[in-house]
Each structure stands twice: as C-alpha cells, then as structure tokens.
PDB file of C-alpha atoms (C1' of nucleotides) in Angstrom:
ATOM      1  CA  UNK A   1      -1.552  15.426 -12.262  1.00  0.00           C
ATOM      2  CA  UNK A   2       1.264  14.612  -9.922  1.00  0.00           C
ATOM      3  CA  UNK A   3       0.597  10.874 -10.016  1.00  0.00           C
ATOM      4  CA  UNK A   4       3.747   9.419 -11.567  1.00  0.00           C
ATOM      5  CA  UNK A   5       4.637  12.782 -13.060  1.00  0.00           C
ATOM      6  CA  UNK A   6       7.415  15.176 -11.942  1.00  0.00           C
ATOM      7  CA  UNK A   7       6.357  18.450 -10.335  1.00  0.00           C
ATOM      8  CA  UNK A   8       8.285  20.567 -12.821  1.00  0.00           C
ATOM      9  CA  UNK A   9       6.332  19.159 -15.727  1.00  0.00           C
ATOM     10  CA  UNK A  10       2.975  19.468 -13.962  1.00  0.00           C
ATOM     11  CA  UNK A  11       3.209  23.087 -12.814  1.00  0.00           C
ATOM     12  CA  UNK A  12       2.506  24.952 -16.064  1.00  0.00           C
ATOM     13  CA  UNK A  13      -0.419  22.693 -16.935  1.00  0.00           C
ATOM     14  CA  UNK A  14      -1.777  22.992 -13.413  1.00  0.00           C
ATOM     15  CA  UNK A  15      -1.693  26.792 -13.537  1.00  0.00           C
ATOM     16  CA  UNK A  16      -3.450  26.968 -16.893  1.00  0.00           C
ATOM     17  CA  UNK A  17      -5.981  24.373 -15.786  1.00  0.00           C
ATOM     18  CA  UNK A  18      -6.979  26.246 -12.630  1.00  0.00           C
ATOM     19  CA  UNK A  19      -7.199  29.513 -14.502  1.00  0.00           C
ATOM     20  CA  UNK A  20      -9.617  27.963 -16.962  1.00  0.00           C
ATOM     21  CA  UNK A  21     -11.554  25.886 -14.417  1.00  0.00           C
ATOM     22  CA  UNK A  22     -11.282  27.511 -10.980  1.00  0.00           C
ATOM     23  CA  UNK A  23     -13.862  25.220  -9.366  1.00  0.00           C
ATOM     24  CA  UNK A  24     -14.999  21.596  -9.743  1.00  0.00           C
ATOM     25  CA  UNK A  25     -18.307  22.834 -11.180  1.00  0.00           C
ATOM     26  CA  UNK A  26     -16.475  24.741 -13.923  1.00  0.00           C
ATOM     27  CA  UNK A  27     -14.719  21.593 -15.060  1.00  0.00           C
ATOM     28  CA  UNK A  28     -17.795  19.435 -14.646  1.00  0.00           C
ATOM     29  CA  UNK A  29     -19.696  21.697 -17.039  1.00  0.00           C
ATOM     30  CA  UNK A  30     -17.283  20.868 -19.888  1.00  0.00           C
ATOM     31  CA  UNK A  31     -17.195  17.775 -22.099  1.00  0.00           C
ATOM     32  CA  UNK A  32     -14.602  15.275 -20.901  1.00  0.00           C
ATOM     33  CA  UNK A  33     -12.749  15.702 -24.188  1.00  0.00           C
ATOM     34  CA  UNK A  34     -11.830  19.235 -23.189  1.00  0.00           C
ATOM     35  CA  UNK A  35     -10.108  17.858 -20.102  1.00  0.00           C
ATOM     36  CA  UNK A  36      -8.213  15.376 -22.260  1.00  0.00           C
ATOM     37  CA  UNK A  37      -7.138  18.155 -24.606  1.00  0.00           C
ATOM     38  CA  UNK A  38      -6.070  20.474 -21.811  1.00  0.00           C
ATOM     39  CA  UNK A  39      -4.109  17.621 -20.244  1.00  0.00           C
ATOM     40  CA  UNK A  40      -1.599  18.108 -23.028  1.00  0.00           C
ATOM     41  CA  UNK A  41       1.428  15.846 -22.881  1.00  0.00           C
ATOM     42  CA  UNK A  42       1.388  15.064 -19.167  1.00  0.00           C
ATOM     43  CA  UNK A  43       0.952  11.378 -19.950  1.00  0.00           C
ATOM     44  CA  UNK A  44      -1.485   8.749 -18.679  1.00  0.00           C
ATOM     45  CA  UNK A  45      -4.434  10.666 -20.182  1.00  0.00           C
ATOM     46  CA  UNK A  46      -6.944   8.456 -18.404  1.00  0.00           C
ATOM     47  CA  UNK A  47      -6.105  10.650 -15.432  1.00  0.00           C
ATOM     48  CA  UNK A  48      -7.658  13.592 -17.293  1.00  0.00           C
ATOM     49  CA  UNK A  49     -10.822  11.607 -17.772  1.00  0.00           C
ATOM     50  CA  UNK A  50     -10.889  10.634 -14.122  1.00  0.00           C
ATOM     51  CA  UNK A  51     -10.214  14.170 -12.965  1.00  0.00           C
ATOM     52  CA  UNK A  52     -13.172  15.302 -15.019  1.00  0.00           C
ATOM     53  CA  UNK A  53     -15.321  12.523 -13.558  1.00  0.00           C
ATOM     54  CA  UNK A  54     -14.033  13.545 -10.143  1.00  0.00           C
ATOM     55  CA  UNK A  55     -15.223  17.114 -10.737  1.00  0.00           C
ATOM     56  CA  UNK A  56     -18.632  15.788 -11.761  1.00  0.00           C
ATOM     57  CA  UNK A  57     -18.853  13.635  -8.633  1.00  0.00           C
ATOM     58  CA  UNK A  58     -17.835  16.514  -6.370  1.00  0.00           C
ATOM     59  CA  UNK A  59     -20.364  18.787  -8.032  1.00  0.00           C
ATOM     60  CA  UNK A  60     -23.226  16.311  -7.924  1.00  0.00           C
ATOM     61  CA  UNK A  61     -22.561  14.501  -4.681  1.00  0.00           C
ATOM     62  CA  UNK A  62     -20.682  16.963  -2.495  1.00  0.00           C
ATOM     63  CA  UNK A  63     -22.272  20.287  -3.321  1.00  0.00           C
ATOM     64  CA  UNK A  64     -19.240  21.411  -5.286  1.00  0.00           C
ATOM     65  CA  UNK A  65     -16.977  21.192  -2.257  1.00  0.00           C
ATOM     66  CA  UNK A  66     -14.031  18.817  -2.086  1.00  0.00           C
ATOM     67  CA  UNK A  67     -14.834  16.373   0.717  1.00  0.00           C
ATOM     68  CA  UNK A  68     -12.530  16.408   3.730  1.00  0.00           C
ATOM     69  CA  UNK A  69     -12.854  12.820   4.898  1.00  0.00           C
ATOM     70  CA  UNK A  70     -10.448  10.163   3.653  1.00  0.00           C
ATOM     71  CA  UNK A  71     -13.214   7.666   2.885  1.00  0.00           C
ATOM     72  CA  UNK A  72     -15.159  10.178   0.807  1.00  0.00           C
ATOM     73  CA  UNK A  73     -12.037  11.201  -1.094  1.00  0.00           C
ATOM     74  CA  UNK A  74     -11.141   7.570  -1.725  1.00  0.00           C
ATOM     75  CA  UNK A  75     -14.505   7.010  -3.392  1.00  0.00           C
ATOM     76  CA  UNK A  76     -13.781   9.672  -6.029  1.00  0.00           C
ATOM     77  CA  UNK A  77     -12.608   8.627  -9.515  1.00  0.00           C
ATOM     78  CA  UNK A  78      -8.829   8.559  -9.859  1.00  0.00           C
ATOM     79  CA  UNK A  79      -8.296   9.009  -6.131  1.00  0.00           C
ATOM     80  CA  UNK A  80      -6.468   6.144  -4.489  1.00  0.00           C
ATOM     81  CA  UNK A  81      -5.067   5.742  -1.030  1.00  0.00           C
ATOM     82  CA  UNK A  82      -2.144   8.085  -1.569  1.00  0.00           C
ATOM     83  CA  UNK A  83      -4.158  10.939  -3.077  1.00  0.00           C
ATOM     84  CA  UNK A  84      -6.932  10.623  -0.506  1.00  0.00           C
ATOM     85  CA  UNK A  85      -4.398  10.784   2.311  1.00  0.00           C
ATOM     86  CA  UNK A  86      -2.521  13.672   0.707  1.00  0.00           C
ATOM     87  CA  UNK A  87      -5.631  15.825   0.249  1.00  0.00           C
ATOM     88  CA  UNK A  88      -7.076  14.945   3.651  1.00  0.00           C
ATOM     89  CA  UNK A  89      -3.765  15.836   5.253  1.00  0.00           C
ATOM     90  CA  UNK A  90      -2.443  18.811   3.260  1.00  0.00           C
ATOM     91  CA  UNK A  91      -5.777  20.526   2.667  1.00  0.00           C
ATOM     92  CA  UNK A  92      -7.657  19.620   5.817  1.00  0.00           C
ATOM     93  CA  UNK A  93      -5.031  18.810   8.427  1.00  0.00           C
ATOM     94  CA  UNK A  94      -6.128  15.221   8.882  1.00  0.00           C
ATOM     95  CA  UNK A  95      -3.818  12.638  10.447  1.00  0.00           C
ATOM     96  CA  UNK A  96      -3.046  10.150   7.683  1.00  0.00           C
ATOM     97  CA  UNK A  97      -0.003   8.250   6.493  1.00  0.00           C
ATOM     98  CA  UNK A  98       0.797   9.910   3.174  1.00  0.00           C
ATOM     99  CA  UNK A  99       2.734   7.154   1.469  1.00  0.00           C
ATOM    100  CA  UNK A 100       4.037   8.165  -1.913  1.00  0.00           C
ATOM    101  CA  UNK A 101       7.221   7.017  -3.585  1.00  0.00           C
ATOM    102  CA  UNK A 102       9.249   9.706  -1.800  1.00  0.00           C
ATOM    103  CA  UNK A 103       8.019   8.866   1.670  1.00  0.00           C
ATOM    104  CA  UNK A 104       8.511   5.159   1.111  1.00  0.00           C
ATOM    105  CA  UNK A 105      12.104   5.794   0.120  1.00  0.00           C
ATOM    106  CA  UNK A 106      12.808   8.108   3.075  1.00  0.00           C
ATOM    107  CA  UNK A 107      11.356   5.714   5.647  1.00  0.00           C
ATOM    108  CA  UNK A 108      13.025   2.758   3.965  1.00  0.00           C
ATOM    109  CA  UNK A 109      16.381   4.426   4.316  1.00  0.00           C
ATOM    110  CA  UNK A 110      16.049   6.258   7.613  1.00  0.00           C
ATOM    111  CA  UNK A 111      14.378   3.392   9.473  1.00  0.00           C
ATOM    112  CA  UNK A 112      14.930   0.163   7.554  1.00  0.00           C
ATOM    113  CA  UNK A 113      18.404   0.858   6.153  1.00  0.00           C
ATOM    114  CA  UNK A 114      17.428  -0.046   2.610  1.00  0.00           C
ATOM    115  CA  UNK A 115      18.346   2.043  -0.397  1.00  0.00           C
ATOM    116  CA  UNK A 116      15.009   1.420  -2.127  1.00  0.00           C
ATOM    117  CA  UNK A 117      11.626   0.285  -0.816  1.00  0.00           C
ATOM    118  CA  UNK A 118       9.925  -2.966  -1.915  1.00  0.00           C
ATOM    119  CA  UNK A 119       8.332  -3.048  -5.354  1.00  0.00           C
ATOM    120  CA  UNK A 120       4.848  -2.796  -3.887  1.00  0.00           C
ATOM    121  CA  UNK A 121       3.638  -1.270  -0.647  1.00  0.00           C
ATOM    122  CA  UNK A 122       3.857  -3.767   2.208  1.00  0.00           C
ATOM    123  CA  UNK A 123       1.930  -4.020   5.425  1.00  0.00           C
ATOM    124  CA  UNK A 124       5.120  -3.396   7.352  1.00  0.00           C
ATOM    125  CA  UNK A 125       5.667  -0.118   5.518  1.00  0.00           C
ATOM    126  CA  UNK A 126       2.121   1.002   6.233  1.00  0.00           C
ATOM    127  CA  UNK A 127       2.344   0.086   9.908  1.00  0.00           C
ATOM    128  CA  UNK A 128       5.613   1.941  10.209  1.00  0.00           C
ATOM    129  CA  UNK A 129       4.308   5.055   8.461  1.00  0.00           C
ATOM    130  CA  UNK A 130       1.073   5.167  10.445  1.00  0.00           C
ATOM    131  CA  UNK A 131       2.971   4.860  13.703  1.00  0.00           C
ATOM    132  CA  UNK A 132       5.040   7.922  12.833  1.00  0.00           C
ATOM    133  CA  UNK A 133       2.179  10.333  12.096  1.00  0.00           C
ATOM    134  CA  UNK A 134       2.059  12.848  14.966  1.00  0.00           C
ATOM    135  CA  UNK A 135      -1.176  13.963  16.596  1.00  0.00           C
ATOM    136  CA  UNK A 136      -0.077  17.595  16.446  1.00  0.00           C
ATOM    137  CA  UNK A 137       0.031  19.186  12.965  1.00  0.00           C
ATOM    138  CA  UNK A 138       0.166  15.883  11.059  1.00  0.00           C
ATOM    139  CA  UNK A 139       0.138  17.798   7.759  1.00  0.00           C
ATOM    140  CA  UNK A 140       3.520  19.306   8.623  1.00  0.00           C
ATOM    141  CA  UNK A 141       4.952  15.840   9.074  1.00  0.00           C
ATOM    142  CA  UNK A 142       3.502  14.713   5.760  1.00  0.00           C
ATOM    143  CA  UNK A 143       4.879  17.609   3.752  1.00  0.00           C
ATOM    144  CA  UNK A 144       8.236  17.476   5.521  1.00  0.00           C
ATOM    145  CA  UNK A 145       8.858  13.795   4.823  1.00  0.00           C
ATOM    146  CA  UNK A 146       7.688  14.125   1.261  1.00  0.00           C
ATOM    147  CA  UNK A 147       9.850  17.152   0.556  1.00  0.00           C
ATOM    148  CA  UNK A 148      12.839  15.493   2.177  1.00  0.00           C
ATOM    149  CA  UNK A 149      12.450  12.648  -0.284  1.00  0.00           C
ATOM    150  CA  UNK A 150      11.841  14.904  -3.263  1.00  0.00           C
ATOM    151  CA  UNK A 151      14.728  17.308  -2.655  1.00  0.00           C
ATOM    152  CA  UNK A 152      17.352  15.598  -0.470  1.00  0.00           C
ATOM    153  CA  UNK A 153      16.784  11.865  -0.084  1.00  0.00           C
ATOM    154  CA  UNK A 154      16.430  11.373  -3.830  1.00  0.00           C
ATOM    155  CA  UNK A 155      16.424   8.062  -5.663  1.00  0.00           C
ATOM    156  CA  UNK A 156      19.686   8.815  -7.398  1.00  0.00           C
ATOM    157  CA  UNK A 157      22.475  10.885  -5.890  1.00  0.00           C
ATOM    158  CA  UNK A 158      20.936  11.648  -2.496  1.00  0.00           C
ATOM    159  CA  UNK A 159      22.341  14.816  -0.901  1.00  0.00           C
ATOM    160  CA  UNK A 160      23.244  13.120   2.352  1.00  0.00           C
ATOM    161  CA  UNK A 161      25.713  15.886   3.228  1.00  0.00           C
ATOM    162  CA  UNK A 162      22.820  18.306   3.608  1.00  0.00           C
ATOM    163  CA  UNK A 163      20.339  15.902   5.160  1.00  0.00           C
ATOM    164  CA  UNK A 164      18.748  17.169   8.384  1.00  0.00           C
ATOM    165  CA  UNK A 165      18.275  13.664   9.773  1.00  0.00           C
ATOM    166  CA  UNK A 166      21.605  12.163   8.763  1.00  0.00           C
ATOM    167  CA  UNK A 167      22.503  11.418  12.378  1.00  0.00           C
ATOM    168  CA  UNK A 168      19.470   9.177  12.841  1.00  0.00           C
ATOM    169  CA  UNK A 169      19.467   7.525   9.411  1.00  0.00           C
ATOM    170  CA  UNK A 170      19.776   3.750   9.635  1.00  0.00           C
ATOM    171  CA  UNK A 171      20.936   3.461   6.022  1.00  0.00           C
ATOM    172  CA  UNK A 172      23.742   5.955   6.680  1.00  0.00           C
ATOM    173  CA  UNK A 173      24.702   4.123   9.893  1.00  0.00           C
ATOM    174  CA  UNK A 174      24.866   0.865   7.926  1.00  0.00           C
ATOM    175  CA  UNK A 175      27.257   2.401   5.425  1.00  0.00           C
ATOM    176  CA  UNK A 176      24.606   3.104   2.773  1.00  0.00           C
ATOM    177  CA  UNK A 177      24.518  -0.436   1.364  1.00  0.00           C
ATOM    178  CA  UNK A 178      23.367  -0.772  -2.250  1.00  0.00           C
ATOM    179  CA  UNK A 179      19.961  -2.180  -3.086  1.00  0.00           C
ATOM    180  CA  UNK A 180      20.073  -5.980  -3.256  1.00  0.00           C
ATOM    181  CA  UNK A 181      16.441  -6.956  -3.725  1.00  0.00           C
ATOM    182  CA  UNK A 182      14.854  -8.385  -6.856  1.00  0.00           C
ATOM    183  CA  UNK A 183      15.554  -6.364 -10.016  1.00  0.00           C
ATOM    184  CA  UNK A 184      12.874  -3.776 -10.657  1.00  0.00           C
ATOM    185  CA  UNK A 185      11.957  -4.124 -14.283  1.00  0.00           C
ATOM    186  CA  UNK A 186      12.271  -1.088 -16.440  1.00  0.00           C
ATOM    187  CA  UNK A 187       9.470  -0.141 -18.763  1.00  0.00           C
ATOM    188  CA  UNK A 188      10.278  -0.615 -22.392  1.00  0.00           C
ATOM    189  CA  UNK A 189       8.285   1.790 -24.447  1.00  0.00           C
ATOM    190  CA  UNK A 190       9.263   1.861 -28.106  1.00  0.00           C
ATOM    191  CA  UNK A 191       6.857  -0.210 -30.165  1.00  0.00           C
ATOM    192  CA  UNK A 192       4.383  -0.809 -27.357  1.00  0.00           C
ATOM    193  CA  UNK A 193       0.659  -0.236 -27.345  1.00  0.00           C
ATOM    194  CA  UNK A 194       1.325   2.599 -24.944  1.00  0.00           C
ATOM    195  CA  UNK A 195       3.417   4.421 -27.479  1.00  0.00           C
ATOM    196  CA  UNK A 196       0.835   3.712 -30.151  1.00  0.00           C
ATOM    197  CA  UNK A 197      -1.985   5.058 -27.981  1.00  0.00           C
ATOM    198  CA  UNK A 198       0.072   8.148 -27.263  1.00  0.00           C
ATOM    199  CA  UNK A 199       0.641   8.808 -30.951  1.00  0.00           C
ATOM    200  CA  UNK A 200      -3.011   8.317 -31.818  1.00  0.00           C
ATOM    201  CA  UNK A 201      -4.305  10.488 -29.022  1.00  0.00           C
ATOM    202  CA  UNK A 202      -1.804  13.228 -29.845  1.00  0.00           C
ATOM    203  CA  UNK A 203      -3.362  13.515 -33.301  1.00  0.00           C
ATOM    204  CA  UNK A 204      -6.821  13.924 -31.778  1.00  0.00           C
ATOM    205  CA  UNK A 205      -5.564  16.352 -29.161  1.00  0.00           C
ATOM    206  CA  UNK A 206      -3.856  18.581 -31.681  1.00  0.00           C
ATOM    207  CA  UNK A 207      -6.807  18.669 -34.065  1.00  0.00           C
ATOM    208  CA  UNK A 208      -9.998  20.664 -33.768  1.00  0.00           C
ATOM    209  CA  UNK A 209     -13.053  18.533 -34.428  1.00  0.00           C
ATOM    210  CA  UNK A 210     -12.678  15.068 -35.894  1.00  0.00           C
ATOM    211  CA  UNK A 211     -10.043  13.244 -37.905  1.00  0.00           C
ATOM    212  CA  UNK A 212     -10.310  10.692 -40.679  1.00  0.00           C
ATOM    213  CA  UNK A 213      -8.930   7.201 -40.001  1.00  0.00           C
ATOM    214  CA  UNK A 214      -6.229   7.853 -42.604  1.00  0.00           C
ATOM    215  CA  UNK A 215      -4.719  10.505 -40.357  1.00  0.00           C
ATOM    216  CA  UNK A 216      -4.199   7.866 -37.702  1.00  0.00           C
ATOM    217  CA  UNK A 217      -2.593   5.497 -40.171  1.00  0.00           C
ATOM    218  CA  UNK A 218       0.056   8.148 -40.793  1.00  0.00           C
ATOM    219  CA  UNK A 219       1.355   8.008 -37.229  1.00  0.00           C
ATOM    220  CA  UNK A 220       1.283   4.203 -36.788  1.00  0.00           C
ATOM    221  CA  UNK A 221       1.523   1.933 -39.800  1.00  0.00           C
ATOM    222  CA  UNK A 222       1.054  -1.464 -38.122  1.00  0.00           C
ATOM    223  CA  UNK A 223      -2.655  -1.984 -38.668  1.00  0.00           C
ATOM    224  CA  UNK A 224      -3.146  -4.766 -36.142  1.00  0.00           C
ATOM    225  CA  UNK A 225      -1.585  -2.800 -33.346  1.00  0.00           C
ATOM    226  CA  UNK A 226      -3.148   0.483 -34.387  1.00  0.00           C
ATOM    227  CA  UNK A 227      -6.601  -1.085 -34.440  1.00  0.00           C
ATOM    228  CA  UNK A 228      -6.081  -2.674 -31.051  1.00  0.00           C
ATOM    229  CA  UNK A 229      -4.790   0.544 -29.516  1.00  0.00           C
ATOM    230  CA  UNK A 230      -7.600   2.593 -30.978  1.00  0.00           C
ATOM    231  CA  UNK A 231     -10.175   0.138 -29.678  1.00  0.00           C
ATOM    232  CA  UNK A 232      -8.558   0.479 -26.277  1.00  0.00           C
ATOM    233  CA  UNK A 233      -8.768   4.264 -26.392  1.00  0.00           C
ATOM    234  CA  UNK A 234     -12.441   4.016 -27.338  1.00  0.00           C
ATOM    235  CA  UNK A 235     -13.099   1.484 -24.573  1.00  0.00           C
ATOM    236  CA  UNK A 236     -11.432   3.829 -22.101  1.00  0.00           C
ATOM    237  CA  UNK A 237     -13.632   6.699 -23.210  1.00  0.00           C
ATOM    238  CA  UNK A 238     -10.688   8.755 -24.408  1.00  0.00           C
ATOM    239  CA  UNK A 239     -11.789   8.641 -28.045  1.00  0.00           C
ATOM    240  CA  UNK A 240     -15.172   8.288 -29.746  1.00  0.00           C
ATOM    241  CA  UNK A 241     -15.899   6.932 -33.199  1.00  0.00           C
ATOM    242  CA  UNK A 242     -18.533   8.961 -34.968  1.00  0.00           C
ATOM    243  CA  UNK A 243     -21.266   7.652 -37.242  1.00  0.00           C
ATOM    244  CA  UNK A 244     -19.333   8.821 -40.294  1.00  0.00           C
ATOM    245  CA  UNK A 245     -16.320   6.716 -39.300  1.00  0.00           C
ATOM    246  CA  UNK A 246     -14.205   9.634 -38.159  1.00  0.00           C
ATOM    247  CA  UNK A 247     -12.672   9.886 -34.701  1.00  0.00           C
ATOM    248  CA  UNK A 248     -12.772  12.631 -32.096  1.00  0.00           C
ATOM    249  CA  UNK A 249     -12.258  13.411 -28.455  1.00  0.00           C
ATOM    250  CA  UNK A 250     -15.453  12.844 -26.468  1.00  0.00           C
ATOM    251  CA  UNK A 251     -17.798  15.775 -26.836  1.00  0.00           C
TER     252      UNK A 251
ATOM    253  C1'  DA B   1      -0.821 -10.022  -7.358  1.00  0.00           C
ATOM    254  C1'  DA B   2       0.617  -8.681 -11.720  1.00  0.00           C
ATOM    255  C1'  DT B   3      -0.167  -5.665 -15.647  1.00  0.00           C
ATOM    256  C1'  DC B   4      -1.402  -1.955 -17.986  1.00  0.00           C
ATOM    257  C1'  DC B   5      -1.381   2.853 -18.628  1.00  0.00           C
ATOM    258  C1'  DG B   6       2.572   8.280 -21.344  1.00  0.00           C
ATOM    259  C1'  DT B   7       6.028  11.376 -21.449  1.00  0.00           C
ATOM    260  C1'  DG B   8      10.301  13.640 -21.034  1.00  0.00           C
ATOM    261  C1'  DG B   9      14.396  15.014 -18.420  1.00  0.00           C
ATOM    262  C1'  DG B  10      18.498  13.274 -16.120  1.00  0.00           C
ATOM    263  C1'  DT B  11      22.532  10.329 -16.179  1.00  0.00           C
TER     264       DT B  11
ATOM    265  C1'  DT C   1      22.887   5.393 -26.630  1.00  0.00           C
ATOM    266  C1'  DA C   2      20.101   3.124 -23.465  1.00  0.00           C
ATOM    267  C1'  DC C   3      18.540   3.074 -19.543  1.00  0.00           C
ATOM    268  C1'  DC C   4      16.123   5.134 -14.999  1.00  0.00           C
ATOM    269  C1'  DC C   5      12.067   6.847 -13.030  1.00  0.00           C
ATOM    270  C1'  DA C   6       8.697  10.440 -11.585  1.00  0.00           C
ATOM    271  C1'  DA C   7       3.445  13.441  -5.398  1.00  0.00           C
ATOM    272  C1'  DG C   8      -0.303   6.072  -8.537  1.00  0.00           C
ATOM    273  C1'  DG C   9      -4.776   3.993  -9.795  1.00  0.00           C
ATOM    274  C1'  DA C  10      -7.735   0.564 -11.806  1.00  0.00           C
ATOM    275  C1'  DT C  11      -8.559  -3.943 -13.052  1.00  0.00           C
TER     276       DT C  11
END
DNA sequence: AATCCGTGGGT
DNA sequence: TACCCAAGGAT
C-alpha cells in the first residue's frame, strides 16, 4: 500500500484491511475483486491484485507464513527489491539496504551533496547504501534513515534546523546547492488512459454486482479511449466481462 | 532503459 | 491555477 502512496492516506485503509483479513490465508480465501474493492481510492489498483496474489502465494507456498529471506520475498507478486528489503529488515532484522525514495534523498544529500537523487537507482547509490548498513541492529538503521527522510530531510522544505546529522551533511557543507540535473518530467494526468481507467474502475468498485456498458459510457465519453482503457483493465485482471456483456470486478 | 500504472494533499 | 510528488513494480 505504501508503494508510491503517502502514509497518511494508507493508514485508514490498512487498518480496515487487517481487521477484515488478519492473515494471508484470510485474504487468499476471497475473490481478487474483493481486494480491489477494499483497496478503495489508494491508486494503482494493480497493487491490490498483486497483494491478493501475494497472499495466495504465501498461503500455498509458505505455509501461510510470510517468508523471512530476501530472495523468497522478492519472488512474491508485487514485491520488488525495496519491499523485500524493507520486510526482511523491519520484520525480521535482516541486514539489507532499504532503498526507497526517502533513503535515496537522505544519502544523496548527506553523502553526495545533491539535493535530489538520480532519476533511477544507480549502482553507485546501491554500493553506498549497502556499505552503510551496520551489522548490529540493521533494522534500526533502516527505519532511522527512512524516517529522517520522511519527516526532516523532505523533498520540499527540509527542516535542516532540526536535523540530527546537520553537522555531517555534505549538502549543507556545500551550501545546499539546488538540483541541476536533467529535468524530472511531471506526470500529466487529465485526459490520459490512467484517468480513464480510474474512472471506469471507480464505477465497478462503487457498484455491487455488475454494470451495463452504458454506465461506463457515462463517465468517459471518448469511445476509442474508453474501449482501450477497458480492454487494459480486463487484460490486467482488474475487470471481467461477463457472458451477458456486463462488467464486474473479478469474482 | 523507458513507460505505464491512480489519487489527492501541499504549495 | 498548475504544478509537485508520495515507504515502487512490472514489462
């Protein structure tokens, strides 16, 4: 849930989710469409599908227990290098470089004197991060660096006056120079397939049972784009077309 | 390697 | 008002 989504928006959904499905087996026993519905408006609903698939994999292949090894975590649906490292470290105390957007920014500033990290994770960043993971209580290091980035060393308006490592920050020492790398393109959204998919799925999510195609027309009039987006949702497994031509979340 | 994939709060 | 971007992953 936290992938590309702020903590404050995740928390209420997370609480409700765990109350309804306390264990992986509980979630695995449900149709994937229920996960998509319960995902609500967190965004990137394919994550809901993958989390459901993840619960199935844990139930069927790991005896219902979340695996503790990085390689096993990495093999789970929707779990990439960051999430595998985060779970292996936070939950099991493993020594891994937990490289999320916050950590990349903190290390980029404190060590490399750059306001923002490169657009994509570089080998140099990984080498640096791995070299900093301590042997003793590595999970404390991981959570500390991440929280520092989330609460103090923020992307905009960093609270440098209350930073605990200000005296060893290379970016501070360099006079906090502004970012001068290639422009990081912003995501336009209005009129995109993403927006269209979001509108279509919202109709399905907020409706019990199935909906007629006409209901989808109401939220996106451009037929070419609507058809393409709907086909994409079906291909992703987020939506199913029934024999009677109506649409529904996967049952 | 570059693109695609949602949503909403902050500025 | 328009940006910016947030505990990324899959292809």
